[in-house]
Amino acid sequence: MTTVARAPLVRAGPGVAAWTALPERDRALLLWLVQGDVVTAELAALLCYGHLRIAQRRLAKLVGYGLLSGFWAANRQRPRGRYAYALTKQTRQQLERLVWPEGKRKLPDGQIETVSPVIHQLATHDVFASFLRAVDHERDVGITSWVPERALIRLNYWASPRPDALAVIGTGDASIVLFIERDLGTERGGTLWSKVKSYRDVYDSRPEAAPVHVGLVVDTPRRAASVRRSLRGDTDGKAVHAWVTIASDLATSPYDAVWLSPSMDVARTVDLAAHWTGDRWDLLAPGCLADPDALEMLDDRVIGFVPLLRAAAR
């Protein structure tokens, strides 16, 4: 029996019957993956499907449609690995034309659009998941925006900061702007020092400088002590403050997790200095991708909503 290759479900962007036939949650997840890059079934359940079994079934369907590929991701730091999903090359190309109808802003000559390995991206997504699960409407505390790595590639593209993610955390009427650097123990102290310095080179020089934070998230207390030693002597810049915390503490209680500065200052997440972002932003919550308006708080559009980031972008 001859096997006939199935035509891609998305052929010409939205408006075609195949695209509009997909459930809204599937379309939202696919659009998020243009910049979110990779997802596990657990994260997909948290973002839009509600239950793990439903997420697994829908992701399997999207693989069958040729929209996603599923694969096992592991490395030396995470030998057991995890099963993850990503857009197929053809689907990414088609959806990028939808997201940026006039084309993506190009990188300078000689630069290539690259992102961290899958295991590293998944570890960074875990930080997002922790914040999203723990949103607290009674305290009026929660994450209001999360921008993944691929969406930040063109932020400060002429300079060296390439954050793993950007979190904006709401506490009442205040907003905490936190760049996430997810450390898996492979970078030497000099590299981490250079990263923090590169943020300062960009943001401390701005006349409208306001507090932004670089949060180095590590796996163990031993690694946290090592990172702090490597940054010892570091003092807060005009705008950029550096902090270190442990991933397990964020997973347990992200908004009350303790961060330590290189100079041994101590602060909970909710106590970090706030940054003016204009009008109050709504808190995100599990299932946020079910809201069509939430996607703009999870991609590169967020850069335009934060004055200091907007001023630094080119």
Coordinates of C-alpha atoms in Angstrom, one line a residue:
M1 CA 0.0 0.0 0.0
T2 CA 1.4 3.4 -1.0
T3 CA 1.7 5.9 1.8
V4 CA 0.6 9.4 0.8
A5 CA 2.3 12.3 2.6
R6 CA -0.1 14.5 4.5
A7 CA -0.1 18.1 3.4
P8 CA 0.8 20.6 6.1
L9 CA -2.3 21.8 8.0
V10 CA -1.2 25.4 7.8
R11 CA -0.4 26.3 4.2
A12 CA -1.1 30.0 3.8
G13 CA -1.5 31.4 7.3
P14 CA -4.8 32.2 9.1
G15 CA -7.9 32.5 7.1
V16 CA -7.4 29.1 5.4
A17 CA -9.8 26.4 6.4
A18 CA -7.2 24.2 8.1
W19 CA -5.9 27.0 10.4
T20 CA -9.3 28.2 11.5
A21 CA -10.5 24.6 12.1
L22 CA -7.9 24.3 14.9
P23 CA -9.2 24.9 18.4
E24 CA -8.3 28.4 19.7
R25 CA -6.1 26.9 22.4
D26 CA -4.0 25.1 19.7
R27 CA -3.6 28.2 17.7
A28 CA -2.6 30.3 20.7
L29 CA 0.0 27.7 21.7
L30 CA 1.4 27.5 18.2
L31 CA 1.7 31.3 18.0
W32 CA 3.4 31.4 21.4
L33 CA 5.9 28.8 20.2
V34 CA 7.1 31.1 17.5
Q35 CA 9.0 32.9 20.3
G36 CA 8.7 30.4 23.2
D37 CA 10.5 27.9 21.0
V38 CA 9.9 24.7 23.0
V39 CA 7.3 23.3 25.4
T40 CA 6.6 20.3 27.5
A41 CA 3.2 18.7 28.0
E42 CA 3.3 20.0 31.6
L43 CA 3.9 23.6 30.5
A44 CA 1.3 23.3 27.7
A45 CA -1.3 22.1 30.3
L46 CA -0.5 25.1 32.5
L47 CA -0.6 27.6 29.7
C48 CA -3.8 26.6 27.9
Y49 CA -5.1 23.0 28.3
G50 CA -5.8 22.8 32.0
H51 CA -5.0 19.0 32.4
L52 CA -1.9 17.0 31.5
R53 CA -3.8 14.3 29.7
I54 CA -5.6 16.8 27.5
A55 CA -2.3 18.5 26.7
Q56 CA -0.7 15.2 25.8
R57 CA -3.6 14.4 23.4
R58 CA -3.6 17.8 21.8
L59 CA 0.2 17.9 21.3
A60 CA 0.1 14.4 19.8
K61 CA -2.6 15.7 17.4
L62 CA -0.4 18.6 16.4
V63 CA 2.5 16.3 15.8
G64 CA 0.2 14.2 13.6
Y65 CA -0.8 17.2 11.6
G66 CA 2.8 18.0 10.9
L67 CA 2.8 21.3 12.9
L68 CA 5.0 20.1 15.8
S69 CA 7.8 17.7 16.2
G70 CA 8.3 15.8 19.5
F71 CA 11.7 14.7 20.8
W72 CA 13.6 13.6 23.8
A73 CA 16.0 16.3 25.1
A74 CA 18.9 15.5 27.4
N75 CA 22.5 16.5 28.1
R76 CA 25.2 15.9 30.6
Q77 CA 23.7 18.3 33.1
R78 CA 20.2 16.7 32.7
P79 CA 21.0 13.1 31.5
R80 CA 17.4 11.9 32.3
G81 CA 16.1 14.6 30.1
R82 CA 12.5 15.5 29.2
Y83 CA 10.2 15.1 26.2
A84 CA 9.6 18.3 24.5
Y85 CA 7.8 19.8 21.4
A86 CA 8.8 22.5 18.9
L87 CA 7.4 23.9 15.7
T88 CA 8.5 22.1 12.5
K89 CA 10.6 24.2 10.2
Q90 CA 7.9 24.7 7.7
T91 CA 5.3 25.7 10.3
R92 CA 7.7 28.2 11.9
Q93 CA 8.3 29.8 8.6
Q94 CA 4.6 30.1 7.9
L95 CA 3.7 31.4 11.3
E96 CA 6.5 33.9 11.3
R97 CA 5.0 35.5 8.2
L98 CA 1.8 35.8 10.3
V99 CA 3.4 37.3 13.3
W100 CA 5.6 39.7 11.4
P101 CA 3.8 40.3 8.1
E102 CA 6.4 42.9 7.1
G103 CA 9.3 40.7 8.1
K104 CA 11.3 40.3 11.2
R105 CA 13.8 43.1 12.0
K106 CA 17.1 41.7 10.8
L107 CA 20.2 41.3 12.9
P108 CA 23.4 43.1 12.1
D109 CA 25.6 41.6 9.4
G110 CA 27.4 38.5 10.5
Q111 CA 25.0 37.8 13.5
I112 CA 22.9 34.6 13.4
E113 CA 19.7 34.0 15.3
T114 CA 20.6 31.4 17.8
V115 CA 19.1 30.4 21.1
S116 CA 20.2 28.2 24.0
P117 CA 20.0 24.4 23.9
V118 CA 16.6 22.9 24.6
I119 CA 17.5 21.7 28.1
H120 CA 18.6 25.2 29.0
Q121 CA 15.4 26.7 27.6
L122 CA 13.2 24.2 29.4
A123 CA 15.0 25.0 32.7
T124 CA 14.2 28.7 32.1
H125 CA 10.6 27.9 31.2
D126 CA 10.4 26.2 34.6
V127 CA 11.0 29.5 36.3
F128 CA 8.0 31.0 34.3
A129 CA 5.9 28.0 35.3
S130 CA 6.7 28.6 39.0
F131 CA 5.6 32.2 38.8
L132 CA 2.5 31.4 36.8
R133 CA 1.3 28.6 39.2
A134 CA 1.8 30.8 42.3
V135 CA -0.1 34.0 41.2
D136 CA -1.9 35.3 44.3
H137 CA -4.9 37.5 43.6
E138 CA -5.6 38.0 47.3
R139 CA -2.2 39.6 47.8
D140 CA -2.4 41.2 44.3
V141 CA 0.9 39.6 43.5
G142 CA 1.8 37.8 40.3
I143 CA 3.6 37.7 37.0
T144 CA 2.2 40.2 34.5
S145 CA 4.6 39.4 31.6
W146 CA 7.1 36.8 30.6
V147 CA 9.3 37.2 27.4
P148 CA 11.2 34.2 26.3
E149 CA 14.8 34.1 24.9
R150 CA 14.0 34.1 21.2
A151 CA 11.8 37.2 21.6
L152 CA 14.7 39.1 23.2
I153 CA 17.4 38.4 20.6
R154 CA 16.8 41.7 19.0
L155 CA 16.8 43.7 22.3
N156 CA 20.1 45.6 22.5
Y157 CA 21.3 43.6 19.5
W158 CA 24.3 45.9 19.1
A159 CA 25.4 45.1 22.7
S160 CA 26.1 41.8 24.6
P161 CA 23.2 41.3 27.0
R162 CA 21.2 38.3 25.7
P163 CA 18.8 37.5 28.6
D164 CA 17.4 34.0 28.9
A165 CA 14.0 35.6 29.7
L166 CA 12.4 38.8 31.0
A167 CA 9.8 38.7 33.8
V168 CA 7.6 41.6 34.8
I169 CA 6.1 41.0 38.3
G170 CA 3.2 43.0 39.6
T171 CA 2.9 43.8 43.3
G172 CA -0.2 46.1 43.7
D173 CA 0.4 49.1 41.4
A174 CA 4.2 48.5 41.2
S175 CA 6.1 46.5 38.5
I176 CA 9.4 44.7 39.1
V177 CA 11.4 44.2 35.9
L178 CA 13.6 41.1 36.2
F179 CA 16.0 39.8 33.6
I180 CA 16.4 36.0 34.1
E181 CA 19.8 34.3 33.6
R182 CA 19.3 30.6 34.2
D183 CA 22.6 29.1 35.2
L184 CA 23.1 25.3 34.9
G185 CA 26.6 25.3 36.4
T186 CA 28.6 25.4 33.2
E187 CA 29.6 29.1 33.1
R188 CA 32.7 30.3 34.8
G189 CA 32.7 33.3 37.2
G190 CA 34.3 35.6 34.7
T191 CA 31.5 35.0 32.2
L192 CA 28.9 35.8 34.8
W193 CA 30.7 39.0 35.8
S194 CA 30.8 40.0 32.1
K195 CA 27.1 39.4 31.8
V196 CA 26.2 41.6 34.7
K197 CA 28.6 44.3 33.5
S198 CA 27.1 44.2 30.0
Y199 CA 23.6 45.0 31.4
R200 CA 25.1 48.0 33.2
D201 CA 26.9 49.2 30.1
V202 CA 23.5 49.4 28.4
Y203 CA 21.0 50.5 31.1
D204 CA 23.1 52.4 33.6
S205 CA 24.1 54.9 30.9
R206 CA 20.5 55.9 30.2
P207 CA 19.4 59.3 31.6
E208 CA 16.0 57.8 32.4
A209 CA 17.5 54.9 34.3
A210 CA 15.1 53.1 36.6
P211 CA 15.5 49.9 38.6
V212 CA 15.9 46.7 36.6
H213 CA 17.2 43.5 38.1
V214 CA 19.4 40.7 36.8
G215 CA 18.3 37.5 38.5
L216 CA 20.8 34.6 38.3
V217 CA 18.9 31.4 39.0
V218 CA 21.1 28.4 40.0
D219 CA 20.5 24.8 41.0
T220 CA 22.2 24.4 44.4
P221 CA 23.2 26.4 47.4
R222 CA 26.8 25.5 46.6
R223 CA 26.5 27.0 43.2
A224 CA 24.8 30.1 44.6
A225 CA 27.8 30.6 46.9
S226 CA 30.2 30.2 44.0
V227 CA 28.3 32.7 41.9
R228 CA 28.2 35.2 44.7
R229 CA 32.0 34.8 45.2
S230 CA 32.6 35.4 41.5
L231 CA 30.6 38.6 41.7
R232 CA 32.1 39.7 45.0
G233 CA 32.9 43.4 45.1
D234 CA 30.0 44.1 42.7
T235 CA 28.0 47.1 43.7
D236 CA 24.6 48.1 42.4
G237 CA 24.6 50.3 39.3
K238 CA 22.4 53.3 38.7
A239 CA 19.7 51.1 37.2
V240 CA 20.9 47.4 37.2
H241 CA 20.9 45.4 40.4
A242 CA 22.2 41.8 40.4
W243 CA 20.8 39.0 42.6
V244 CA 21.2 35.2 43.0
T245 CA 18.6 32.6 44.1
I246 CA 18.1 28.9 43.9
A247 CA 15.7 27.3 41.5
S248 CA 14.1 25.0 44.1
D249 CA 13.2 28.1 46.3
L250 CA 11.6 29.8 43.3
A251 CA 9.6 26.6 42.6
T252 CA 8.4 26.4 46.2
S253 CA 7.5 30.0 46.7
P254 CA 8.5 32.3 43.8
Y255 CA 7.2 35.6 45.1
D256 CA 8.7 35.1 48.6
A257 CA 11.9 33.5 47.5
V258 CA 15.1 35.0 48.9
W259 CA 17.6 36.7 46.6
L260 CA 21.1 37.6 47.7
S261 CA 23.2 40.3 46.1
P262 CA 27.0 39.9 45.7
S263 CA 27.3 42.3 48.6
M264 CA 25.0 40.0 50.6
D265 CA 22.0 42.3 50.6
V266 CA 18.8 40.2 51.1
A267 CA 15.4 40.7 49.4
R268 CA 12.4 38.7 48.6
T269 CA 11.1 38.8 45.1
V270 CA 8.2 41.1 46.0
D271 CA 10.6 43.4 47.8
L272 CA 12.8 44.1 44.8
A273 CA 12.8 47.8 43.7
A274 CA 10.0 48.6 41.3
H275 CA 10.2 50.1 37.9
W276 CA 7.6 52.4 36.5
T277 CA 5.7 50.8 33.6
G278 CA 2.8 53.2 33.3
D279 CA -0.7 51.9 33.9
R280 CA -1.2 48.8 36.0
W281 CA -0.8 45.5 34.2
D282 CA -3.2 42.6 34.7
L283 CA -1.9 39.5 36.5
L284 CA -1.4 36.4 34.3
A285 CA -2.7 33.1 35.6
P286 CA -2.8 29.4 34.6
G287 CA -4.7 29.0 31.3
C288 CA -3.6 32.5 30.3
L289 CA -3.3 31.6 26.6
A290 CA -7.0 31.0 26.5
D291 CA -7.3 34.8 26.6
P292 CA -6.5 36.1 23.1
D293 CA -5.1 39.4 24.6
A294 CA -2.6 37.6 26.8
L295 CA -0.3 36.6 24.0
E296 CA 1.0 40.2 23.7
M297 CA 2.3 39.9 27.3
L298 CA 4.3 36.8 26.3
D299 CA 6.3 38.0 23.3
D300 CA 8.5 40.8 22.0
R301 CA 5.7 43.4 22.2
V302 CA 6.4 43.7 25.9
I303 CA 9.6 45.5 25.1
G304 CA 7.6 48.5 23.8
F305 CA 5.6 48.7 27.1
V306 CA 8.6 49.2 29.4
P307 CA 10.1 52.7 29.0
L308 CA 13.7 51.8 29.7
L309 CA 13.7 48.7 27.4
R310 CA 11.9 50.7 24.7
A311 CA 14.6 53.4 24.9
A312 CA 17.4 50.9 24.7
A313 CA 16.0 48.9 21.8
R314 CA 17.0 49.8 18.3

